[in-house]
Short mmCIF file of C-alpha atoms and ligand atoms in Angstrom, two decimals:
data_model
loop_
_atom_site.label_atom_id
_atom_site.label_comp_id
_atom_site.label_asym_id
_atom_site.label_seq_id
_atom_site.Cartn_x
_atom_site.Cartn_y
_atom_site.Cartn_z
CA UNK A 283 -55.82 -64.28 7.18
CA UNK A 284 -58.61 -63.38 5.18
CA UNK A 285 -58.34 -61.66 2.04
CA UNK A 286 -60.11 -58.63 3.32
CA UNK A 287 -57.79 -58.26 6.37
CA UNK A 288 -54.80 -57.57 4.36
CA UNK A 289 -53.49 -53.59 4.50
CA UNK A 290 -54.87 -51.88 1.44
CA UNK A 291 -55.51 -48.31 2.41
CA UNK A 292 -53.61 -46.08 0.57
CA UNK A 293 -50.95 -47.90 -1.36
CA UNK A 294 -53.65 -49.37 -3.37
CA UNK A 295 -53.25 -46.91 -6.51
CA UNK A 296 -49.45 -46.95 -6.74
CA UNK A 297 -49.24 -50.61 -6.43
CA UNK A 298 -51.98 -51.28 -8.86
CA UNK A 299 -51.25 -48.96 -11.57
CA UNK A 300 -48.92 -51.42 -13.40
CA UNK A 301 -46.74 -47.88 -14.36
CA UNK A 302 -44.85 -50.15 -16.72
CA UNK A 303 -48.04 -52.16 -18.06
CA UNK A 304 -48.66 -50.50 -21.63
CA UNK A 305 -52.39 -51.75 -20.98
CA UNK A 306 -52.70 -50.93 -17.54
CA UNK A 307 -51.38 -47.60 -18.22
CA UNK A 308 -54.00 -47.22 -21.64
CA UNK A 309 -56.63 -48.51 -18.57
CA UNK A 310 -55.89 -45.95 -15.90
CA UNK A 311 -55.71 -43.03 -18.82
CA UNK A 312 -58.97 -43.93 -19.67
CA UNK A 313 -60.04 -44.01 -15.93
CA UNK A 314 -58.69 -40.60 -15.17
CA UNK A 315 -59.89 -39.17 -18.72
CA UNK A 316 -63.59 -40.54 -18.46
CA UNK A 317 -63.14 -39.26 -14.82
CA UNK A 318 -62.33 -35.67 -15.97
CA UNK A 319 -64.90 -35.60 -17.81
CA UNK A 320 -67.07 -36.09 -15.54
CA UNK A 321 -66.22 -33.56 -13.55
CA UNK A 322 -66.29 -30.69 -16.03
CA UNK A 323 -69.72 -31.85 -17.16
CA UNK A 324 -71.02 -32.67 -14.12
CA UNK A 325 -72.67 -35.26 -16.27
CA UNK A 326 -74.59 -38.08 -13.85
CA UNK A 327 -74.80 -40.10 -17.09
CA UNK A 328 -70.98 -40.09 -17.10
CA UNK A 329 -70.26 -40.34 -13.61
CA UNK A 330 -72.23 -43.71 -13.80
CA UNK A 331 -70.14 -44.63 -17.01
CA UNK A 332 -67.17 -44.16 -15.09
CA UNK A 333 -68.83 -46.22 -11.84
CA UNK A 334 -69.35 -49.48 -14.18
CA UNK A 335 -66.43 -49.29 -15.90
CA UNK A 336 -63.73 -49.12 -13.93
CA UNK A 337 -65.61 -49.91 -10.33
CA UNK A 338 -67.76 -53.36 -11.39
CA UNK A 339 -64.77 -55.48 -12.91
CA UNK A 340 -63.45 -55.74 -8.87
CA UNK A 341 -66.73 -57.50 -7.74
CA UNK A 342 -66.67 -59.59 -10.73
CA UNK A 343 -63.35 -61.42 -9.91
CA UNK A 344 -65.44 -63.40 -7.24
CA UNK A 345 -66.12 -65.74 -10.38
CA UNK A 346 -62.55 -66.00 -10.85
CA UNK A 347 -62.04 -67.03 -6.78
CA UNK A 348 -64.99 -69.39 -7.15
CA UNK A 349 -63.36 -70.99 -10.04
CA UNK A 350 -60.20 -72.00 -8.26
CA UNK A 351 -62.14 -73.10 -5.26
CA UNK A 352 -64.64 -74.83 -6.68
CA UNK A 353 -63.93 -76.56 -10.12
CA UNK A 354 -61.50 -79.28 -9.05
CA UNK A 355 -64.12 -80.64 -6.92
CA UNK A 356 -66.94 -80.07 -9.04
CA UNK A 357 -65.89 -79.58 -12.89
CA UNK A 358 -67.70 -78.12 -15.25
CA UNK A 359 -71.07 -78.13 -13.10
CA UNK A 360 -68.53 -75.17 -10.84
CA UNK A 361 -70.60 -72.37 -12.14
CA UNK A 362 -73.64 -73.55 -11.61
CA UNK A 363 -72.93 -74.12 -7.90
CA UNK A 364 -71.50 -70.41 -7.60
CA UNK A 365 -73.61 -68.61 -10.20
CA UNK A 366 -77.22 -69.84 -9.18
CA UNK A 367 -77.11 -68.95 -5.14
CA UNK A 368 -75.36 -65.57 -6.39
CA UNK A 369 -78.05 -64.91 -8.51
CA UNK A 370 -81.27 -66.09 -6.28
CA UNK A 371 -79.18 -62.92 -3.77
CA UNK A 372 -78.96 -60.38 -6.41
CA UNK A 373 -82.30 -61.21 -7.58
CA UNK A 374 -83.59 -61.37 -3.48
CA UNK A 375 -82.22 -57.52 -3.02
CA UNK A 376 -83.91 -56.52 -6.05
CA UNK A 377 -87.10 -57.96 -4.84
CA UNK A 378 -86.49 -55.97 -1.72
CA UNK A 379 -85.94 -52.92 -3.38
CA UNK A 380 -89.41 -52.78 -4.55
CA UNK A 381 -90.80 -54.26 -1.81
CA UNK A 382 -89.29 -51.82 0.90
CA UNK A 383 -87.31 -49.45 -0.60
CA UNK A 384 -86.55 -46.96 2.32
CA UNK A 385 -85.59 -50.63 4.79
CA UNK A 386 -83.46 -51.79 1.69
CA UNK A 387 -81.80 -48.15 1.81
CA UNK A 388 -80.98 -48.20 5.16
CA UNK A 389 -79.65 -51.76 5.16
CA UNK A 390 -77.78 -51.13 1.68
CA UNK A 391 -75.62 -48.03 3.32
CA UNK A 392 -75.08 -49.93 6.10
CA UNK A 393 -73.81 -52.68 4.56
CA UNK A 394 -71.93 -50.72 2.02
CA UNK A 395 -70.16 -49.05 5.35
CA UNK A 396 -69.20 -52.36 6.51
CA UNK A 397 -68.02 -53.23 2.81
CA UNK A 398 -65.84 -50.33 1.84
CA UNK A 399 -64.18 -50.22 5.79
CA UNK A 400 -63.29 -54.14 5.56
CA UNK A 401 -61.82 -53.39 2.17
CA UNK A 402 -59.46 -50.88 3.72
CA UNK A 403 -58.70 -52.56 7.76
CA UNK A 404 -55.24 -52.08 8.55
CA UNK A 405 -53.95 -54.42 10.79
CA UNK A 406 -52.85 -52.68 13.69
CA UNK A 407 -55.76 -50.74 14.23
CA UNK A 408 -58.44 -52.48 11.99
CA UNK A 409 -62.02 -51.24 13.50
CA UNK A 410 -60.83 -47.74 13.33
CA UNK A 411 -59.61 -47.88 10.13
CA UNK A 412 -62.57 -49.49 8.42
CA UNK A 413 -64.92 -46.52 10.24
CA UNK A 414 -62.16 -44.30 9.17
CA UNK A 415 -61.70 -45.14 5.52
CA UNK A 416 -64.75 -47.01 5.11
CA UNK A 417 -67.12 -44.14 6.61
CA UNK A 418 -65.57 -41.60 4.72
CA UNK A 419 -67.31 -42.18 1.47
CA UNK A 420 -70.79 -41.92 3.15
CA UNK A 421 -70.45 -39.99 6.35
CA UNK A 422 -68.60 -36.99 4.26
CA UNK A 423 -71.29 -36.20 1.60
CA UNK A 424 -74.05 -36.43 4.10
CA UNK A 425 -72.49 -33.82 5.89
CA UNK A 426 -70.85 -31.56 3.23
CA UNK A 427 -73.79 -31.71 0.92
CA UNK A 428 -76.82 -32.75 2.46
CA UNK A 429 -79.63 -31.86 -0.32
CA UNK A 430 -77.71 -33.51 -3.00
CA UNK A 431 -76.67 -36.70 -1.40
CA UNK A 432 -80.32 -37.18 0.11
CA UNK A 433 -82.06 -36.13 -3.33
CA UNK A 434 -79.33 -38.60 -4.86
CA UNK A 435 -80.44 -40.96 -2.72
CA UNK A 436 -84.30 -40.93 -3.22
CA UNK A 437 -83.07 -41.11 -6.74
CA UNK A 438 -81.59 -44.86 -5.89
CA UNK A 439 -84.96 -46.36 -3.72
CA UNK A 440 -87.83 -44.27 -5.67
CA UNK A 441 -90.53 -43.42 -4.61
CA UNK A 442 -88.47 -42.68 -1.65
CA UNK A 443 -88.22 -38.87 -1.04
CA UNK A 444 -85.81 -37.99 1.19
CA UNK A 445 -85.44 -34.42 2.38
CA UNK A 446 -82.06 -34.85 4.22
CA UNK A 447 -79.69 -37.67 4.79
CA UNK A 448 -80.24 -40.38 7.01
CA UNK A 449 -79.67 -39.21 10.20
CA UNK A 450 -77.65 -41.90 11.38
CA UNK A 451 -75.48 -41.10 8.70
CA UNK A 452 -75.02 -37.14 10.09
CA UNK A 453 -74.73 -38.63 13.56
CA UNK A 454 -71.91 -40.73 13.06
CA UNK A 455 -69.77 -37.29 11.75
CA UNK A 456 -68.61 -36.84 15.57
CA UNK A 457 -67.44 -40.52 15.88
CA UNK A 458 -65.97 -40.62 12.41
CA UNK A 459 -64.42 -37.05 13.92
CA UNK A 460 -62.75 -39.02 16.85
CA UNK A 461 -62.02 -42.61 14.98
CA UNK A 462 -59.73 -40.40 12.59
CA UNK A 463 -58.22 -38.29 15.47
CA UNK A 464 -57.35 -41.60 17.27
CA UNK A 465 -56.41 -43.29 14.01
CA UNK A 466 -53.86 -40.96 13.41
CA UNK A 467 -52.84 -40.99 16.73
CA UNK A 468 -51.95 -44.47 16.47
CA UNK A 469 -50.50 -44.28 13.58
CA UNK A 470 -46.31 -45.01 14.04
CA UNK A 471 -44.66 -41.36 13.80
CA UNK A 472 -42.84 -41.74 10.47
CA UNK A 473 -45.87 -42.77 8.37
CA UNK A 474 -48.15 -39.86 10.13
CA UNK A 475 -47.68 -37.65 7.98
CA UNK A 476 -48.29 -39.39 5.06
CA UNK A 477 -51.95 -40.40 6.24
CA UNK A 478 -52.73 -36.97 7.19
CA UNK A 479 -52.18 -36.16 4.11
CA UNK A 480 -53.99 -39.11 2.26
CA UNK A 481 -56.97 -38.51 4.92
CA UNK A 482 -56.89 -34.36 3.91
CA UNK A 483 -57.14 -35.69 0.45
CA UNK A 484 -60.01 -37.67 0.53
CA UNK A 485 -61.68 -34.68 2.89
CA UNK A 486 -60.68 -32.43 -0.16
CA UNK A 487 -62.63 -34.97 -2.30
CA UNK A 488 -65.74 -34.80 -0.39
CA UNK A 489 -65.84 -31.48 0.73
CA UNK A 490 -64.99 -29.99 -2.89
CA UNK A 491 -67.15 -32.57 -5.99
CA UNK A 492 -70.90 -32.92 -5.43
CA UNK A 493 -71.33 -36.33 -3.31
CA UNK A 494 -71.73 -38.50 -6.70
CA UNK A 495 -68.46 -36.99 -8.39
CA UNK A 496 -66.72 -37.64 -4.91
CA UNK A 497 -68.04 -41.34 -4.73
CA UNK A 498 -67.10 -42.24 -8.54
CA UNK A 499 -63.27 -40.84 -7.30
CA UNK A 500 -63.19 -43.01 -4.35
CA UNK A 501 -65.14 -46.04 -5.98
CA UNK A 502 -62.48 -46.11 -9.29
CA UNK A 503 -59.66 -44.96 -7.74
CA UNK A 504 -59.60 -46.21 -3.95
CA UNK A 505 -62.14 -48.87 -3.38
CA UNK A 506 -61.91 -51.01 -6.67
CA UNK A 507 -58.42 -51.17 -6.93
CA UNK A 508 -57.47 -51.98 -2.98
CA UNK A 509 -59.38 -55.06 -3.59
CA UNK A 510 -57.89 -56.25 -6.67
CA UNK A 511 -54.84 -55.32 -4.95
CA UNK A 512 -55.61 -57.67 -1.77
CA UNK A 513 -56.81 -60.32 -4.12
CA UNK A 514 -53.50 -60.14 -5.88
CA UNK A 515 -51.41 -59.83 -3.22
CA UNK A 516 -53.37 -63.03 -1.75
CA UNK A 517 -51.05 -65.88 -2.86
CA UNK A 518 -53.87 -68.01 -2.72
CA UNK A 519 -55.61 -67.08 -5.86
CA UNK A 520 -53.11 -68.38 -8.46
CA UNK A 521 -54.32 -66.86 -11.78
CA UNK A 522 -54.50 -63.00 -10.28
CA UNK A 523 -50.59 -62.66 -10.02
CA UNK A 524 -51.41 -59.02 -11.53
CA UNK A 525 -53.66 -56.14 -11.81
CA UNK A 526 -53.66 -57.48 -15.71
CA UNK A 527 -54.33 -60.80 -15.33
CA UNK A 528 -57.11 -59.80 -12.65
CA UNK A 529 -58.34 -57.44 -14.92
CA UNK A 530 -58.42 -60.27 -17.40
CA UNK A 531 -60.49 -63.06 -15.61
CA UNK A 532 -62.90 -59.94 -14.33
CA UNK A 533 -63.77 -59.63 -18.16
CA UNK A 534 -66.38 -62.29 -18.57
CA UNK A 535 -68.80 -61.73 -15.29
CA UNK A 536 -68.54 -58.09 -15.83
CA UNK A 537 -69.75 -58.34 -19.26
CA UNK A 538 -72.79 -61.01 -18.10
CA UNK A 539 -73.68 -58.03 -15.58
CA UNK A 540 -74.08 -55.39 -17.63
CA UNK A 541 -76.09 -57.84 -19.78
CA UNK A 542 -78.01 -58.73 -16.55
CA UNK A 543 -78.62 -54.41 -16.14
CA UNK A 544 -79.37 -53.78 -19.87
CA UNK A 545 -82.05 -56.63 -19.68
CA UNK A 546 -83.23 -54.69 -16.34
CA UNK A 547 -83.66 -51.23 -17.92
CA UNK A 548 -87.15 -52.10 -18.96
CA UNK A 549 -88.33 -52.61 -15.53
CA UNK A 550 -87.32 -48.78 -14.16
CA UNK A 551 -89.50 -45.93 -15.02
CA UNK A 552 -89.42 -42.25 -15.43
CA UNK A 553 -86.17 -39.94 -16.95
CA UNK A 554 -83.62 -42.05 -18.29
CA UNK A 555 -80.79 -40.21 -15.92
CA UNK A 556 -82.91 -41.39 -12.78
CA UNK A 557 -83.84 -44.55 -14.27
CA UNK A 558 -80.12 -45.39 -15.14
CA UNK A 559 -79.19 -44.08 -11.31
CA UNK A 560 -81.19 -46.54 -9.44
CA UNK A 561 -80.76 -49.30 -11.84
CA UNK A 562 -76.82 -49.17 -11.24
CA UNK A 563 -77.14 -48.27 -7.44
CA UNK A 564 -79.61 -50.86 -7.18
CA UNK A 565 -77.52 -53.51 -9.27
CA UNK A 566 -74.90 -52.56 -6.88
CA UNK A 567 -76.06 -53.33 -3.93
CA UNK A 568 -78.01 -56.46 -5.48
CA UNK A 569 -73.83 -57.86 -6.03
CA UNK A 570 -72.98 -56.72 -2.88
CA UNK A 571 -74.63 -58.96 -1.05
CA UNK A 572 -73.81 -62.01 -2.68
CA UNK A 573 -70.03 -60.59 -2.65
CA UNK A 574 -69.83 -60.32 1.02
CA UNK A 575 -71.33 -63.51 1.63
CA UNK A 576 -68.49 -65.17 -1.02
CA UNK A 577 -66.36 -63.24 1.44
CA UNK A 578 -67.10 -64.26 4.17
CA UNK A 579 -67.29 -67.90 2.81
CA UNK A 580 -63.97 -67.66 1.67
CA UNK A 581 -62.65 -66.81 4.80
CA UNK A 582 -64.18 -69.60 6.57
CA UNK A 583 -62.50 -71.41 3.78
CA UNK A 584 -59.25 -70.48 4.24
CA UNK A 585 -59.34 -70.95 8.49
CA UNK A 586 -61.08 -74.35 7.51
CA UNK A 587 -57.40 -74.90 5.59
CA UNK A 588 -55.13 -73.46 8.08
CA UNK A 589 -56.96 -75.83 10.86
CA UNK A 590 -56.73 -79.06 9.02
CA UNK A 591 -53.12 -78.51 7.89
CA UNK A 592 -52.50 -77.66 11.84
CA UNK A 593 -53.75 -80.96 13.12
CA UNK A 594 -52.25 -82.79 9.95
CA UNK A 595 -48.99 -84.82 11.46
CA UNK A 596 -45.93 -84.14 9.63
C1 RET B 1425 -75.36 -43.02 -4.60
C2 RET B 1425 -74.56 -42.15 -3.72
C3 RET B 1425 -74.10 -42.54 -2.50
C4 RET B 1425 -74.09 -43.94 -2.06
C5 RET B 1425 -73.46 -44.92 -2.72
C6 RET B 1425 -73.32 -46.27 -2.24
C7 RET B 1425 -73.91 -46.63 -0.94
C8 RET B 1425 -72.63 -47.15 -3.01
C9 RET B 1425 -72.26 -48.48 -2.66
C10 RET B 1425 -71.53 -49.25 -3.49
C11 RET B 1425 -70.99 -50.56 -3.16
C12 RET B 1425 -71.30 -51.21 -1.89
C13 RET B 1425 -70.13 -51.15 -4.03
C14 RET B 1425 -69.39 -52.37 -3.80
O1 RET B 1425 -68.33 -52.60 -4.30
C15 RET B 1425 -73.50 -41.52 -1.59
C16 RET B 1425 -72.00 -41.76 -1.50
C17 RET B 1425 -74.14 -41.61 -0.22
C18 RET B 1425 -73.71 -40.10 -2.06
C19 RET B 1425 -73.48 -39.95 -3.47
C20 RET B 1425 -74.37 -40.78 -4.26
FE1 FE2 B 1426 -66.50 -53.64 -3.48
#
């Protein structure tokens, strides 16, 4: 199974919390406080604060996955092998946002739909639970607060100017509509209730913040930690047997990338609010490529295992 496939919706925050972690709980106080904050501000420079914080350590434990996978083969040349094709993608996406912003838009929601549903595919019913949760984040704003989230979003790809959201994006609303009606539907009796309430919740997000408020809740809070969660859960990886220890061995990449951003300031232009808004936007989808391709890789991996130690004779 691959790591993504594992159930993560939901539980993610309870199970990740550490409640009796001194550090973890220090973490998540500073999570919710910075969060806060944010809120009663309404400060974009603080809602991105909160975004790198708390939302980029999860993409950086793929250093820690291609550690283990890589360095007894390899040794000390392992980071080279994983850091240099990461870095010719992140540096490829940048190159395409300049290039082509509104193309690199499009593909960048699209592939951030695909990334935040896989993140959250329950097994029973996993293509309607990745539109479900994974739609959610995107879909909602789009619809709830269309002048914001499309002004947000020339922000990201300037000089992109954007006087509504995509339209694909307000389109899908129906189908997002019916994948959660159906969803729920097939969701066993006893735990109904319980999503309803989790899916009402994440409307209330949505429907209530302005779009980027609602997206630094569900980054930090949802997203982030259901895949540290999954990756900890994964008995594969043998260093993240917690949400410290991932925490821990996220520390080093996710200082190198905001390194890699600070160095990148100089090459954004205008107010420092907008330039800081499409720097991290763009950073973010420049990792997410890379990321799902590790993903995906490490799937491949993993069936590559399970085949071999099939055929192996006992
Ligand atoms: C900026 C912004 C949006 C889009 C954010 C996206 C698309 C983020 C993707 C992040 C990823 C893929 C992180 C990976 O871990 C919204 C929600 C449309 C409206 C609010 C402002
Ligand atoms: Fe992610």
């Amino acid at each position: 199974m691959r790591a993504s496939d594992r159930v993560s919706s939901g539980a993610p925050l309870v199970s990740m919390t550490g409640r009796h972690d001194p550090f973890l709980r220090l973490y998540w106080g500073c999570a919710v406080i910075l969060a806060a904050a944010t809120i009663l501000t309404s400060s974009t420079l603080l809602a991105l604060a909160a975004i790198i914080l708390f939302g980029l350590p999860h993409g950086a434990l793929d250093g820690e996955m291609a550690r283990q996978i890589l360095r007894p083969r390899y040794g000390a040349a392992w980071f080279i092998l994983f850091a240099l094709p990461y870095l010719a993608l992140l540096a490829l996406v940048l190159v395409l946002w300049r290039l082509y912003p509104p193309a690199t838009l499009t593909g960048f929601l699209a592939l951030s739909l695909w990334h935040f549903g896989s993140e959250t595919r329950e097994n029973g019913t996993p293509i309607l639970s990745a539109l479900v949760w994974g739609g959610a984040s995107l879909i909602l704003p789009s619809v709830f607060h269309p002048a914001a989230t499309a002004s947000l979003l020339s922000a990201m790809a300037p000089p992109v100017h954007l006087t509504s959201p995509p339209f694909w994006l307000v389109w899908l609303f129906p189908f997002w509509v019916m994948a959660a009606s159906a969803w729920l539907g097939a969701t066993p009796c006893e735990k109904r209730l319980e999503k309803l309430g989790l899916l009402c919740g994440l409307n209330a997000v949505f429907v209530v913040l302005p779009p980027l408020q609602a997206f630094m809740i569900y980054f930090i809070f949802q997203h982030a930690p259901a895949h540290v969660a999954t990756l900890v859960e994964d008995r594969r990886w043998e260093r993240l047997v917690s949400a410290r220890a991932a925490l821990r061995y996220s520390l080093s990449l996710t200082v190198a990338t905001l390194i890699i951003g600070a160095l990148l300031i100089p090459f954004y232009t205008g107010p420092m609010v907008e330039r800081l808004l499409s720097l991290t936007f763009q950073l973010l989808a420049a990792l997410t490529l890379p990321h799902m391709v590790f993903d995906f890789l490490t799937g491949r991996i993993e069936e590559e295992a399970q085949r071999c130690s099939a055929i192996r004779p006992v």
